[in-house]
Amino acid sequence: YYAPDLDPVRLPELEILDVDAVLDFDDTGPLLQQAFADETGLRGAWLISWQDEVVDPNGIVPVQLELSGREKGQSAEFFGLGLRRYTGLRPYRFVDAPPVEFPLDVTFGDMVKLVGYKPVNNGDLLLFWQRAPGATASDADLHFALSSFTNDGAPLAVAPDRRLAGYTYPFARWQPGEIVTAHVKAVDWLGSAEPAPGQYGFTLRVYDAGDPAATPLTTGDGSQEVRVEAIDVTID
């Protein structure tokens, strides 16, 4: 263990990896709130990750720590392990449910719904998805394509096309009613790891990567994409 003098918080609390024990906000929030309660005096954390693509394919733990504090750089590297450092953690900022700040409720192709989004105070963007009510199980490999623009409509950046959530958590694994999180880095959707504060927007379309034509799934009004404007990005 990296720091044997410190009590670890294991997420999930398992001794053996379980591909079905996928972390979410409801099972990480309470544990983190307790671990960093005010009376502990703890305000920083080292995040040590090992095979996190199995238990945390959507990066929920880093999102929780970023919502609660701020990531700081560090240069140490270890084979087979990830190591990140966070400071300024506050227990009341950990969440126990998907932090959907701006609801959208847009359904694509009667298959998947974009529930909403949340801009993070470092420029990152969280998207929240859900299998559409009544949609049957599907092996479609759903991806999204996202392009951003400035407040005056000028093109800004084109994010790399990707699966709706983590690469190792494709649409076929989603459970009915589950809200799944996509973490889009600022460098991808705003074109900079240190974006300027301001208002931005994006367009987003969804398609099946198994379709050679990448035909967009249409929304309820027949559109091939959704357009979201006036997203306030603040950096603290």
Coordinates of C-alpha atoms in Angstrom, one line a residue:
Y1 CA 0.0 0.0 0.0
Y2 CA 1.3 3.5 -1.0
A3 CA 1.0 5.1 2.5
P4 CA 0.7 2.4 5.2
D5 CA 0.4 5.0 8.0
L6 CA -2.9 6.3 6.5
D7 CA -6.3 4.6 6.7
P8 CA -7.5 3.9 3.2
V9 CA -11.0 4.3 1.9
R10 CA -11.6 1.4 -0.5
L11 CA -14.1 1.9 -3.3
P12 CA -15.7 -0.5 -3.6
E13 CA -15.1 -2.3 -0.3
L14 CA -14.2 -5.6 -1.9
E15 CA -11.2 -7.9 -1.6
I16 CA -11.9 -9.5 -5.0
L17 CA -12.7 -7.6 -8.2
D18 CA -16.3 -7.9 -9.3
V19 CA -17.3 -6.7 -12.8
D20 CA -20.8 -6.1 -11.6
A21 CA -19.7 -3.9 -8.7
V22 CA -19.7 -0.7 -10.7
L23 CA -19.3 2.4 -8.7
D24 CA -21.9 5.2 -8.8
F25 CA -22.7 8.3 -6.8
D26 CA -25.0 6.6 -4.3
D27 CA -22.4 4.2 -3.1
T28 CA -19.4 6.5 -3.1
G29 CA -20.9 9.7 -1.7
P30 CA -21.8 8.4 1.8
L31 CA -18.4 6.8 2.3
L32 CA -16.5 9.9 1.2
Q33 CA -18.7 12.1 3.3
Q34 CA -17.9 10.0 6.3
A35 CA -14.2 9.7 5.5
F36 CA -13.8 13.5 5.1
A37 CA -16.2 14.6 7.8
D38 CA -15.4 18.0 9.3
E39 CA -14.3 16.4 12.6
T40 CA -11.6 14.4 10.9
G41 CA -9.8 17.5 9.8
L42 CA -8.9 15.8 6.5
R43 CA -8.9 18.1 3.5
G44 CA -6.7 16.2 1.0
A45 CA -6.4 12.8 -0.6
W46 CA -4.3 10.6 -2.7
L47 CA -6.3 8.6 -5.2
I48 CA -4.6 5.3 -6.0
S49 CA -6.3 3.4 -8.8
W50 CA -5.8 -0.2 -9.9
Q51 CA -8.0 -1.8 -12.5
D52 CA -10.4 1.1 -12.1
E53 CA -11.7 0.4 -15.6
V54 CA -13.4 -2.6 -14.0
V55 CA -15.0 -1.1 -10.9
D56 CA -15.1 2.6 -11.9
P57 CA -15.4 2.6 -15.7
N58 CA -17.2 6.0 -15.7
G59 CA -14.7 7.8 -13.4
I60 CA -17.1 8.5 -10.6
V61 CA -14.5 8.7 -7.9
P62 CA -12.4 11.3 -9.7
V63 CA -15.5 13.3 -10.4
Q64 CA -16.5 13.1 -6.7
L65 CA -13.1 14.4 -5.6
E66 CA -13.2 17.2 -8.2
L67 CA -16.6 18.3 -7.1
S68 CA -15.5 18.4 -3.5
G69 CA -12.0 19.9 -4.0
R70 CA -9.5 20.4 -6.7
E71 CA -6.9 18.2 -8.3
K72 CA -3.3 19.1 -7.9
G73 CA -0.4 18.0 -10.2
Q74 CA 2.2 15.5 -9.1
S75 CA 5.0 13.7 -11.0
A76 CA 5.3 10.3 -9.4
E77 CA 4.5 7.3 -11.6
F78 CA 4.1 3.6 -10.7
F79 CA 3.7 0.7 -13.0
G80 CA 0.2 -0.6 -13.1
L81 CA -1.1 2.0 -10.7
G82 CA -2.7 5.4 -11.1
L83 CA -1.9 8.2 -8.7
R84 CA -3.6 11.5 -8.4
R85 CA -3.7 14.2 -5.6
Y86 CA -6.6 16.3 -4.4
T87 CA -6.8 19.2 -1.9
G88 CA -9.5 21.4 -0.4
L89 CA -12.0 18.6 0.0
R90 CA -15.2 19.4 1.9
P91 CA -17.7 16.7 2.9
Y92 CA -20.9 18.6 2.0
R93 CA -19.7 18.8 -1.7
F94 CA -19.7 15.0 -2.2
V95 CA -23.0 13.9 -3.7
D96 CA -25.0 10.7 -3.3
A97 CA -27.0 11.0 -6.5
P98 CA -26.1 12.1 -10.1
P99 CA -25.6 15.9 -9.9
V100 CA -27.8 16.8 -12.8
E101 CA -27.7 20.6 -12.7
F102 CA -29.5 21.4 -16.0
P103 CA -32.1 18.9 -17.1
L104 CA -32.6 18.3 -20.9
D105 CA -34.7 15.1 -21.3
V106 CA -33.9 14.5 -25.0
T107 CA -34.4 11.0 -26.4
F108 CA -32.4 9.7 -29.3
G109 CA -34.0 7.1 -31.5
D110 CA -36.3 5.8 -28.8
M111 CA -33.2 4.2 -27.3
V112 CA -31.3 6.5 -25.0
K113 CA -32.2 9.7 -23.2
L114 CA -29.8 12.6 -22.5
V115 CA -31.1 13.4 -19.0
G116 CA -29.1 16.6 -18.5
Y117 CA -25.6 18.0 -17.9
K118 CA -23.4 19.8 -15.4
P119 CA -20.4 22.0 -16.0
V120 CA -17.7 21.5 -13.4
N121 CA -15.7 24.4 -12.0
N122 CA -12.5 23.3 -13.8
G123 CA -14.1 23.5 -17.2
D124 CA -15.0 19.8 -17.5
L125 CA -18.5 18.8 -18.5
L126 CA -20.7 16.0 -17.1
L127 CA -23.4 14.4 -19.3
F128 CA -26.0 12.2 -17.8
W129 CA -27.6 9.4 -19.8
Q130 CA -30.4 6.8 -19.3
R131 CA -31.8 3.9 -21.3
A132 CA -35.0 5.3 -22.8
P133 CA -38.1 4.0 -20.9
G134 CA -39.5 1.0 -22.7
A135 CA -36.4 0.5 -24.8
T136 CA -35.5 -3.1 -25.1
A137 CA -32.0 -4.4 -24.4
S138 CA -29.7 -3.7 -27.4
D139 CA -26.2 -4.5 -28.5
A140 CA -25.9 -1.2 -30.3
D141 CA -22.5 0.4 -29.7
L142 CA -23.8 3.9 -29.1
H143 CA -21.4 6.8 -29.5
F144 CA -21.8 10.6 -29.3
A145 CA -20.2 13.3 -31.4
L146 CA -19.9 16.7 -29.7
S147 CA -18.8 20.1 -31.1
S148 CA -18.6 23.3 -29.1
F149 CA -19.0 26.9 -29.9
T150 CA -18.5 30.3 -28.3
N151 CA -21.2 32.5 -27.0
D152 CA -21.4 34.3 -30.3
G153 CA -21.8 31.1 -32.2
A154 CA -18.2 30.7 -33.5
P155 CA -16.9 27.1 -33.8
L156 CA -14.6 26.3 -30.9
A157 CA -13.7 22.6 -30.7
V158 CA -14.6 19.1 -31.9
A159 CA -14.4 16.5 -29.1
P160 CA -13.2 13.0 -30.1
D161 CA -16.2 10.7 -30.8
R162 CA -16.6 8.3 -28.0
R163 CA -19.0 5.9 -26.3
L164 CA -21.8 7.5 -24.3
A165 CA -20.0 6.8 -21.0
G166 CA -16.8 4.9 -20.1
Y167 CA -15.3 2.7 -22.8
T168 CA -15.6 -0.4 -20.7
Y169 CA -19.2 0.4 -19.8
P170 CA -21.0 0.3 -23.2
F171 CA -24.7 0.9 -23.7
A172 CA -25.4 -2.9 -23.6
R173 CA -24.4 -3.1 -20.0
W174 CA -26.7 -0.3 -18.7
Q175 CA -29.5 -1.3 -16.4
P176 CA -33.1 0.0 -16.8
G177 CA -33.5 3.2 -14.8
E178 CA -29.8 3.7 -14.3
I179 CA -28.4 7.2 -14.9
V180 CA -25.0 6.8 -16.4
T181 CA -22.3 9.6 -16.3
A182 CA -20.0 10.7 -19.1
H183 CA -17.0 12.9 -18.0
V184 CA -15.9 15.1 -20.9
K185 CA -12.6 16.9 -20.2
A186 CA -12.3 20.6 -20.8
V187 CA -9.4 20.0 -23.2
D188 CA -11.8 17.9 -25.3
W189 CA -15.0 20.0 -25.5
L190 CA -13.4 23.4 -25.0
G191 CA -10.1 22.8 -26.7
S192 CA -8.0 23.8 -23.7
A193 CA -7.0 22.3 -20.4
E194 CA -7.2 25.8 -19.0
P195 CA -10.2 27.3 -20.6
A196 CA -11.3 30.9 -20.1
P197 CA -14.4 31.5 -18.0
G198 CA -17.5 32.5 -20.0
Q199 CA -20.5 31.2 -21.8
Y200 CA -20.2 28.3 -24.3
G201 CA -22.5 25.9 -26.1
F202 CA -22.4 22.5 -27.8
T203 CA -24.2 20.4 -30.4
L204 CA -24.4 16.6 -29.8
R205 CA -25.6 13.7 -31.9
V206 CA -25.8 10.0 -31.1
Y207 CA -25.1 7.2 -33.5
D208 CA -24.4 3.4 -33.6
A209 CA -20.7 2.8 -34.2
G210 CA -21.7 -0.5 -35.8
D211 CA -23.5 1.5 -38.6
P212 CA -20.9 2.2 -41.4
A213 CA -22.9 5.3 -42.3
A214 CA -22.9 6.5 -38.7
T215 CA -26.5 7.6 -39.2
P216 CA -27.6 9.9 -36.4
L217 CA -30.4 8.8 -34.1
T218 CA -33.2 11.3 -34.4
T219 CA -34.8 13.1 -31.4
G220 CA -38.5 13.3 -30.7
D221 CA -38.9 16.3 -33.0
G222 CA -37.0 14.7 -35.9
S223 CA -33.7 16.5 -35.3
Q224 CA -30.4 14.8 -35.9
E225 CA -28.7 16.6 -33.0
V226 CA -29.4 18.6 -29.9
R227 CA -28.1 22.1 -29.4
V228 CA -27.4 23.5 -26.0
E229 CA -26.5 27.2 -25.5
A230 CA -25.4 29.6 -22.8
I231 CA -23.5 27.2 -20.6
D232 CA -21.8 29.2 -17.9
V233 CA -18.2 27.9 -17.4
T234 CA -16.6 29.1 -14.2
I235 CA -13.0 28.3 -13.1
D236 CA -12.1 28.3 -9.4

